[in-house]
Amino acid sequence: MTIETDIKNYYEDLVVDEIFRRTNSENIKPEYYDDIACVALNKLPPKYYRFSVDIAFYLSGQEYQDMQKQVKVAVDEAIAFVDDHRTNRGSRANAE
């Protein structure tokens, strides 16, 4: 067992699913997704597990729904942040 391979943050899966659910992957650079995921995950608490069955067994339906809502808000905010940052960075570069 190694921590790097055996322990995961459940929010990572939820965030990735939410990002791909609402974006069209054509013509989008992978770095864009990475940036959104990082910003969103930094807004969420960690929820670590070793085996996916652990999450299914210990997570109530209400807790899962609450997590989904948190993820949607975090991804909304992350997309806005990343888009704003990229826009502002581009306009600053053009001004120089």
Short mmCIF file of N, CA, C and O in Angstrom, two decimals:
data_model
loop_
_atom_site.label_atom_id
_atom_site.label_comp_id
_atom_site.label_asym_id
_atom_site.label_seq_id
_atom_site.Cartn_x
_atom_site.Cartn_y
_atom_site.Cartn_z
N MET A 1 0.83 -1.19 0.00
CA MET A 1 0.00 0.00 0.00
C MET A 1 0.87 1.24 0.00
O MET A 1 1.84 1.33 0.73
N THR A 2 0.51 2.18 -0.83
CA THR A 2 1.16 3.49 -0.79
C THR A 2 0.08 4.55 -0.77
O THR A 2 -0.96 4.43 -1.42
N ILE A 3 0.34 5.60 -0.05
CA ILE A 3 -0.63 6.68 0.07
C ILE A 3 -0.91 7.29 -1.30
O ILE A 3 -2.05 7.62 -1.63
N GLU A 4 0.11 7.42 -2.13
CA GLU A 4 -0.07 8.07 -3.43
C GLU A 4 -1.06 7.34 -4.33
O GLU A 4 -1.70 7.96 -5.16
N THR A 5 -1.16 6.04 -4.20
CA THR A 5 -2.02 5.29 -5.11
C THR A 5 -3.28 4.73 -4.45
O THR A 5 -4.24 4.42 -5.15
N ASP A 6 -3.30 4.61 -3.14
CA ASP A 6 -4.42 3.94 -2.48
C ASP A 6 -5.42 4.87 -1.81
O ASP A 6 -6.49 4.42 -1.41
N ILE A 7 -5.11 6.13 -1.68
CA ILE A 7 -6.02 7.06 -1.03
C ILE A 7 -6.43 8.14 -2.03
O ILE A 7 -5.60 8.72 -2.70
N LYS A 8 -7.74 8.37 -2.13
CA LYS A 8 -8.26 9.36 -3.07
C LYS A 8 -9.20 10.32 -2.36
O LYS A 8 -9.77 9.99 -1.33
N ASN A 9 -9.35 11.49 -2.93
CA ASN A 9 -10.32 12.47 -2.45
C ASN A 9 -11.56 12.33 -3.34
O ASN A 9 -11.50 12.55 -4.55
N TYR A 10 -12.69 11.97 -2.74
CA TYR A 10 -13.91 11.73 -3.50
C TYR A 10 -14.36 12.96 -4.29
O TYR A 10 -14.93 12.83 -5.38
N TYR A 11 -14.09 14.13 -3.76
CA TYR A 11 -14.48 15.35 -4.46
C TYR A 11 -13.79 15.46 -5.82
O TYR A 11 -14.32 16.10 -6.73
N GLU A 12 -12.61 14.87 -5.97
CA GLU A 12 -11.94 14.92 -7.27
C GLU A 12 -12.81 14.31 -8.36
O GLU A 12 -12.96 14.89 -9.44
N ASP A 13 -13.38 13.16 -8.07
CA ASP A 13 -14.24 12.50 -9.05
C ASP A 13 -15.48 13.34 -9.35
O ASP A 13 -15.88 13.49 -10.51
N LEU A 14 -16.08 13.89 -8.30
CA LEU A 14 -17.29 14.69 -8.49
C LEU A 14 -17.00 15.95 -9.30
O LEU A 14 -17.79 16.34 -10.16
N VAL A 15 -15.88 16.60 -9.01
CA VAL A 15 -15.52 17.83 -9.72
C VAL A 15 -15.24 17.53 -11.20
O VAL A 15 -15.73 18.23 -12.08
N VAL A 16 -14.49 16.51 -11.48
CA VAL A 16 -14.18 16.15 -12.87
C VAL A 16 -15.47 15.82 -13.62
O VAL A 16 -15.68 16.30 -14.75
N ASP A 17 -16.35 15.05 -13.00
CA ASP A 17 -17.62 14.71 -13.65
C ASP A 17 -18.44 15.96 -13.95
O ASP A 17 -19.02 16.10 -15.02
N GLU A 18 -18.48 16.89 -12.98
CA GLU A 18 -19.25 18.12 -13.17
C GLU A 18 -18.65 18.99 -14.27
O GLU A 18 -19.38 19.56 -15.09
N ILE A 19 -17.34 19.10 -14.31
CA ILE A 19 -16.69 19.90 -15.35
C ILE A 19 -17.01 19.34 -16.74
O ILE A 19 -17.41 20.08 -17.65
N PHE A 20 -16.87 18.04 -16.91
CA PHE A 20 -17.13 17.45 -18.22
C PHE A 20 -18.62 17.43 -18.56
O PHE A 20 -18.99 17.47 -19.73
N ARG A 21 -19.47 17.40 -17.55
CA ARG A 21 -20.91 17.41 -17.79
C ARG A 21 -21.35 18.74 -18.42
O ARG A 21 -22.21 18.78 -19.27
N ARG A 22 -20.70 19.83 -18.03
CA ARG A 22 -21.17 21.13 -18.52
C ARG A 22 -20.30 21.79 -19.56
O ARG A 22 -20.63 22.88 -20.01
N THR A 23 -19.22 21.19 -19.96
CA THR A 23 -18.39 21.80 -20.98
C THR A 23 -18.30 20.90 -22.20
O THR A 23 -18.41 19.69 -22.10
N ASN A 24 -18.08 21.52 -23.32
CA ASN A 24 -17.88 20.79 -24.57
C ASN A 24 -16.37 20.66 -24.73
O ASN A 24 -15.66 21.66 -24.85
N SER A 25 -15.87 19.45 -24.75
CA SER A 25 -14.43 19.23 -24.73
C SER A 25 -13.74 19.56 -26.06
O SER A 25 -12.51 19.62 -26.12
N GLU A 26 -14.50 19.80 -27.11
CA GLU A 26 -13.88 20.15 -28.39
C GLU A 26 -13.26 21.54 -28.31
O GLU A 26 -13.84 22.47 -27.79
N ASN A 27 -12.07 21.65 -28.83
CA ASN A 27 -11.35 22.93 -28.91
C ASN A 27 -11.03 23.56 -27.56
O ASN A 27 -10.84 24.77 -27.48
N ILE A 28 -11.00 22.77 -26.50
CA ILE A 28 -10.63 23.29 -25.18
C ILE A 28 -9.34 22.60 -24.75
O ILE A 28 -9.23 21.38 -24.80
N LYS A 29 -8.38 23.41 -24.33
CA LYS A 29 -7.10 22.86 -23.90
C LYS A 29 -7.25 22.15 -22.55
O LYS A 29 -7.97 22.63 -21.68
N PRO A 30 -6.55 21.03 -22.37
CA PRO A 30 -6.61 20.31 -21.09
C PRO A 30 -6.22 21.17 -19.89
O PRO A 30 -6.72 20.98 -18.79
N GLU A 31 -5.35 22.16 -20.11
CA GLU A 31 -4.93 23.03 -19.01
C GLU A 31 -6.11 23.81 -18.44
O GLU A 31 -6.14 24.13 -17.25
N TYR A 32 -7.08 24.13 -19.28
CA TYR A 32 -8.27 24.84 -18.83
C TYR A 32 -9.03 24.00 -17.80
O TYR A 32 -9.42 24.48 -16.74
N TYR A 33 -9.21 22.72 -18.10
CA TYR A 33 -9.88 21.82 -17.17
C TYR A 33 -9.08 21.68 -15.88
O TYR A 33 -9.66 21.68 -14.78
N ASP A 34 -7.78 21.56 -16.02
CA ASP A 34 -6.92 21.44 -14.84
C ASP A 34 -7.05 22.66 -13.93
O ASP A 34 -7.16 22.52 -12.71
N ASP A 35 -7.06 23.84 -14.54
CA ASP A 35 -7.18 25.07 -13.76
C ASP A 35 -8.52 25.12 -13.03
O ASP A 35 -8.58 25.45 -11.84
N ILE A 36 -9.59 24.78 -13.72
CA ILE A 36 -10.91 24.79 -13.09
C ILE A 36 -10.96 23.78 -11.95
O ILE A 36 -11.46 24.08 -10.86
N ALA A 37 -10.46 22.58 -12.19
CA ALA A 37 -10.48 21.55 -11.15
C ALA A 37 -9.70 21.99 -9.92
O ALA A 37 -10.17 21.82 -8.79
N CYS A 38 -8.52 22.56 -10.11
CA CYS A 38 -7.71 23.00 -8.97
C CYS A 38 -8.42 24.08 -8.16
O CYS A 38 -8.46 24.01 -6.93
N VAL A 39 -8.98 25.06 -8.84
CA VAL A 39 -9.67 26.14 -8.13
C VAL A 39 -10.89 25.59 -7.40
O VAL A 39 -11.12 25.90 -6.23
N ALA A 40 -11.67 24.75 -8.06
CA ALA A 40 -12.87 24.18 -7.43
C ALA A 40 -12.51 23.32 -6.23
O ALA A 40 -13.13 23.43 -5.16
N LEU A 41 -11.50 22.46 -6.38
CA LEU A 41 -11.12 21.58 -5.27
C LEU A 41 -10.60 22.35 -4.07
O LEU A 41 -10.80 21.92 -2.93
N ASN A 42 -9.98 23.48 -4.30
CA ASN A 42 -9.50 24.30 -3.18
C ASN A 42 -10.65 24.96 -2.42
O ASN A 42 -10.45 25.44 -1.31
N LYS A 43 -11.84 24.96 -2.99
CA LYS A 43 -13.01 25.52 -2.33
C LYS A 43 -13.79 24.45 -1.55
O LYS A 43 -14.75 24.77 -0.86
N LEU A 44 -13.41 23.21 -1.71
CA LEU A 44 -14.16 22.10 -1.11
C LEU A 44 -13.36 21.41 -0.02
O LEU A 44 -12.13 21.34 -0.10
N PRO A 45 -14.06 20.83 0.97
CA PRO A 45 -13.34 20.07 1.99
C PRO A 45 -12.92 18.71 1.41
O PRO A 45 -13.55 18.20 0.49
N PRO A 46 -11.86 18.13 1.91
CA PRO A 46 -11.48 16.81 1.42
C PRO A 46 -12.42 15.73 1.95
O PRO A 46 -13.00 15.87 3.03
N LYS A 47 -12.61 14.69 1.18
CA LYS A 47 -13.41 13.53 1.57
C LYS A 47 -12.65 12.30 1.07
O LYS A 47 -12.85 11.83 -0.03
N TYR A 48 -11.72 11.84 1.92
CA TYR A 48 -10.81 10.77 1.50
C TYR A 48 -11.43 9.39 1.67
O TYR A 48 -12.24 9.16 2.57
N TYR A 49 -11.02 8.49 0.80
CA TYR A 49 -11.43 7.09 0.89
C TYR A 49 -10.37 6.20 0.28
O TYR A 49 -9.52 6.66 -0.48
N ARG A 50 -10.42 4.93 0.64
CA ARG A 50 -9.51 3.95 0.04
C ARG A 50 -10.22 3.13 -1.02
O ARG A 50 -9.66 2.82 -2.06
N PHE A 51 -11.44 2.74 -0.74
CA PHE A 51 -12.20 1.90 -1.67
C PHE A 51 -13.54 2.56 -1.95
O PHE A 51 -14.19 3.09 -1.04
N SER A 52 -13.96 2.54 -3.21
CA SER A 52 -15.21 3.21 -3.56
C SER A 52 -16.40 2.65 -2.80
O SER A 52 -17.36 3.37 -2.53
N VAL A 53 -16.33 1.40 -2.40
CA VAL A 53 -17.41 0.81 -1.62
C VAL A 53 -17.54 1.52 -0.26
O VAL A 53 -18.63 1.60 0.30
N ASP A 54 -16.45 2.06 0.25
CA ASP A 54 -16.51 2.81 1.52
C ASP A 54 -17.42 4.01 1.38
O ASP A 54 -18.23 4.30 2.28
N ILE A 55 -17.30 4.73 0.29
CA ILE A 55 -18.14 5.91 0.07
C ILE A 55 -19.59 5.48 -0.07
O ILE A 55 -20.49 6.07 0.53
N ALA A 56 -19.85 4.48 -0.86
CA ALA A 56 -21.22 4.01 -1.08
C ALA A 56 -21.87 3.54 0.22
O ALA A 56 -23.06 3.77 0.44
N PHE A 57 -21.09 2.93 1.09
CA PHE A 57 -21.64 2.38 2.33
C PHE A 57 -21.86 3.44 3.39
O PHE A 57 -22.87 3.44 4.09
N TYR A 58 -20.93 4.37 3.53
CA TYR A 58 -20.97 5.32 4.64
C TYR A 58 -21.62 6.67 4.30
O TYR A 58 -21.93 7.45 5.19
N LEU A 59 -21.84 6.95 3.06
CA LEU A 59 -22.38 8.24 2.65
C LEU A 59 -23.91 8.15 2.53
O LEU A 59 -24.42 7.33 1.77
N SER A 60 -24.62 8.98 3.26
CA SER A 60 -26.08 8.98 3.15
C SER A 60 -26.50 9.68 1.86
O SER A 60 -25.73 10.44 1.27
N GLY A 61 -27.73 9.44 1.45
CA GLY A 61 -28.25 10.08 0.26
C GLY A 61 -28.26 11.59 0.38
O GLY A 61 -27.92 12.31 -0.56
N GLN A 62 -28.63 12.09 1.56
CA GLN A 62 -28.65 13.53 1.80
C GLN A 62 -27.25 14.11 1.75
O GLN A 62 -27.03 15.19 1.18
N GLU A 63 -26.29 13.41 2.32
CA GLU A 63 -24.90 13.89 2.30
C GLU A 63 -24.38 13.96 0.87
O GLU A 63 -23.70 14.91 0.49
N TYR A 64 -24.72 12.95 0.07
CA TYR A 64 -24.31 12.95 -1.33
C TYR A 64 -24.93 14.12 -2.09
O TYR A 64 -24.25 14.81 -2.86
N GLN A 65 -26.22 14.39 -1.86
CA GLN A 65 -26.87 15.52 -2.51
C GLN A 65 -26.23 16.84 -2.09
O GLN A 65 -26.03 17.73 -2.94
N ASP A 66 -25.88 16.97 -0.83
CA ASP A 66 -25.21 18.18 -0.35
C ASP A 66 -23.85 18.35 -1.02
O ASP A 66 -23.48 19.46 -1.39
N MET A 67 -23.13 17.24 -1.16
CA MET A 67 -21.83 17.30 -1.83
C MET A 67 -21.99 17.72 -3.28
O MET A 67 -21.22 18.53 -3.79
N GLN A 68 -23.00 17.20 -3.96
CA GLN A 68 -23.25 17.57 -5.35
C GLN A 68 -23.53 19.06 -5.47
O GLN A 68 -23.03 19.72 -6.39
N LYS A 69 -24.31 19.61 -4.55
CA LYS A 69 -24.60 21.04 -4.57
C LYS A 69 -23.33 21.85 -4.35
O LYS A 69 -23.10 22.86 -5.03
N GLN A 70 -22.51 21.42 -3.39
CA GLN A 70 -21.25 22.12 -3.13
C GLN A 70 -20.35 22.10 -4.35
O GLN A 70 -19.70 23.10 -4.68
N VAL A 71 -20.31 20.98 -5.04
CA VAL A 71 -19.48 20.84 -6.23
C VAL A 71 -19.97 21.77 -7.33
O VAL A 71 -19.16 22.45 -7.99
N LYS A 72 -21.26 21.85 -7.54
CA LYS A 72 -21.80 22.72 -8.58
C LYS A 72 -21.44 24.18 -8.31
O LYS A 72 -21.02 24.90 -9.22
N VAL A 73 -21.57 24.60 -7.07
CA VAL A 73 -21.21 25.98 -6.71
C VAL A 73 -19.71 26.20 -6.90
O VAL A 73 -19.29 27.21 -7.47
N ALA A 74 -18.89 25.26 -6.43
CA ALA A 74 -17.44 25.40 -6.55
C ALA A 74 -17.00 25.45 -8.01
O ALA A 74 -16.13 26.24 -8.38
N VAL A 75 -17.60 24.62 -8.86
CA VAL A 75 -17.25 24.62 -10.28
C VAL A 75 -17.73 25.91 -10.95
O VAL A 75 -17.00 26.49 -11.75
N ASP A 76 -18.92 26.39 -10.60
CA ASP A 76 -19.39 27.68 -11.12
C ASP A 76 -18.38 28.78 -10.80
O ASP A 76 -17.98 29.55 -11.68
N GLU A 77 -17.99 28.86 -9.54
CA GLU A 77 -17.06 29.89 -9.11
C GLU A 77 -15.69 29.71 -9.76
O GLU A 77 -15.04 30.69 -10.13
N ALA A 78 -15.27 28.47 -9.92
CA ALA A 78 -13.96 28.20 -10.53
C ALA A 78 -13.95 28.60 -12.00
O ALA A 78 -12.98 29.18 -12.48
N ILE A 79 -15.01 28.28 -12.72
CA ILE A 79 -15.08 28.66 -14.13
C ILE A 79 -15.03 30.18 -14.26
O ILE A 79 -14.30 30.72 -15.09
N ALA A 80 -15.81 30.87 -13.43
CA ALA A 80 -15.81 32.34 -13.47
C ALA A 80 -14.43 32.89 -13.16
O ALA A 80 -13.94 33.81 -13.83
N PHE A 81 -13.77 32.32 -12.15
CA PHE A 81 -12.45 32.79 -11.75
C PHE A 81 -11.43 32.56 -12.86
O PHE A 81 -10.67 33.46 -13.21
N VAL A 82 -11.41 31.36 -13.41
CA VAL A 82 -10.43 31.03 -14.45
C VAL A 82 -10.69 31.87 -15.70
O VAL A 82 -9.75 32.41 -16.29
N ASP A 83 -11.95 31.99 -16.10
CA ASP A 83 -12.27 32.80 -17.28
C ASP A 83 -11.87 34.25 -17.06
O ASP A 83 -11.29 34.88 -17.95
N ASP A 84 -12.17 34.80 -15.89
CA ASP A 84 -11.82 36.18 -15.59
C ASP A 84 -10.30 36.35 -15.56
O ASP A 84 -9.78 37.32 -16.10
N HIS A 85 -9.61 35.40 -14.97
CA HIS A 85 -8.15 35.48 -14.90
C HIS A 85 -7.53 35.44 -16.30
O HIS A 85 -6.63 36.21 -16.59
N ARG A 86 -8.03 34.56 -17.14
CA ARG A 86 -7.50 34.46 -18.50
C ARG A 86 -7.80 35.72 -19.30
O ARG A 86 -6.98 36.19 -20.06
N THR A 87 -9.01 36.27 -19.13
CA THR A 87 -9.39 37.49 -19.84
C THR A 87 -8.53 38.66 -19.38
O THR A 87 -8.00 39.41 -20.20
N ASN A 88 -8.39 38.82 -18.08
CA ASN A 88 -7.59 39.92 -17.55
C ASN A 88 -6.12 39.78 -17.91
O ASN A 88 -5.46 40.76 -18.20
N ARG A 89 -5.62 38.56 -17.89
CA ARG A 89 -4.22 38.35 -18.24
C ARG A 89 -4.00 38.70 -19.70
O ARG A 89 -3.02 39.34 -20.06
N GLY A 90 -4.95 38.35 -20.56
CA GLY A 90 -4.82 38.67 -21.97
C GLY A 90 -4.91 40.16 -22.23
O GLY A 90 -4.17 40.71 -23.03
N SER A 91 -5.79 40.85 -21.51
CA SER A 91 -5.92 42.30 -21.73
C SER A 91 -4.71 43.04 -21.17
O SER A 91 -4.32 44.05 -21.71
N ARG A 92 -4.12 42.54 -20.10
CA ARG A 92 -2.90 43.17 -19.58
C ARG A 92 -1.75 42.99 -20.55
O ARG A 92 -0.96 43.91 -20.77
N ALA A 93 -1.66 41.83 -21.17
CA ALA A 93 -0.57 41.58 -22.13
C ALA A 93 -0.72 42.48 -23.35
O ALA A 93 0.26 42.98 -23.90
N ASN A 94 -1.97 42.70 -23.77
CA ASN A 94 -2.21 43.56 -24.93
C ASN A 94 -1.94 45.03 -24.62
O ASN A 94 -1.61 45.80 -25.52
N ALA A 95 -2.07 45.42 -23.37
CA ALA A 95 -1.86 46.82 -22.97
C ALA A 95 -0.39 47.16 -22.89
O ALA A 95 -0.02 48.33 -22.95
N GLU A 96 0.45 46.17 -22.76
CA GLU A 96 1.88 46.44 -22.59
C GLU A 96 2.61 46.65 -23.87
O GLU A 96 2.45 46.50 -24.92
#
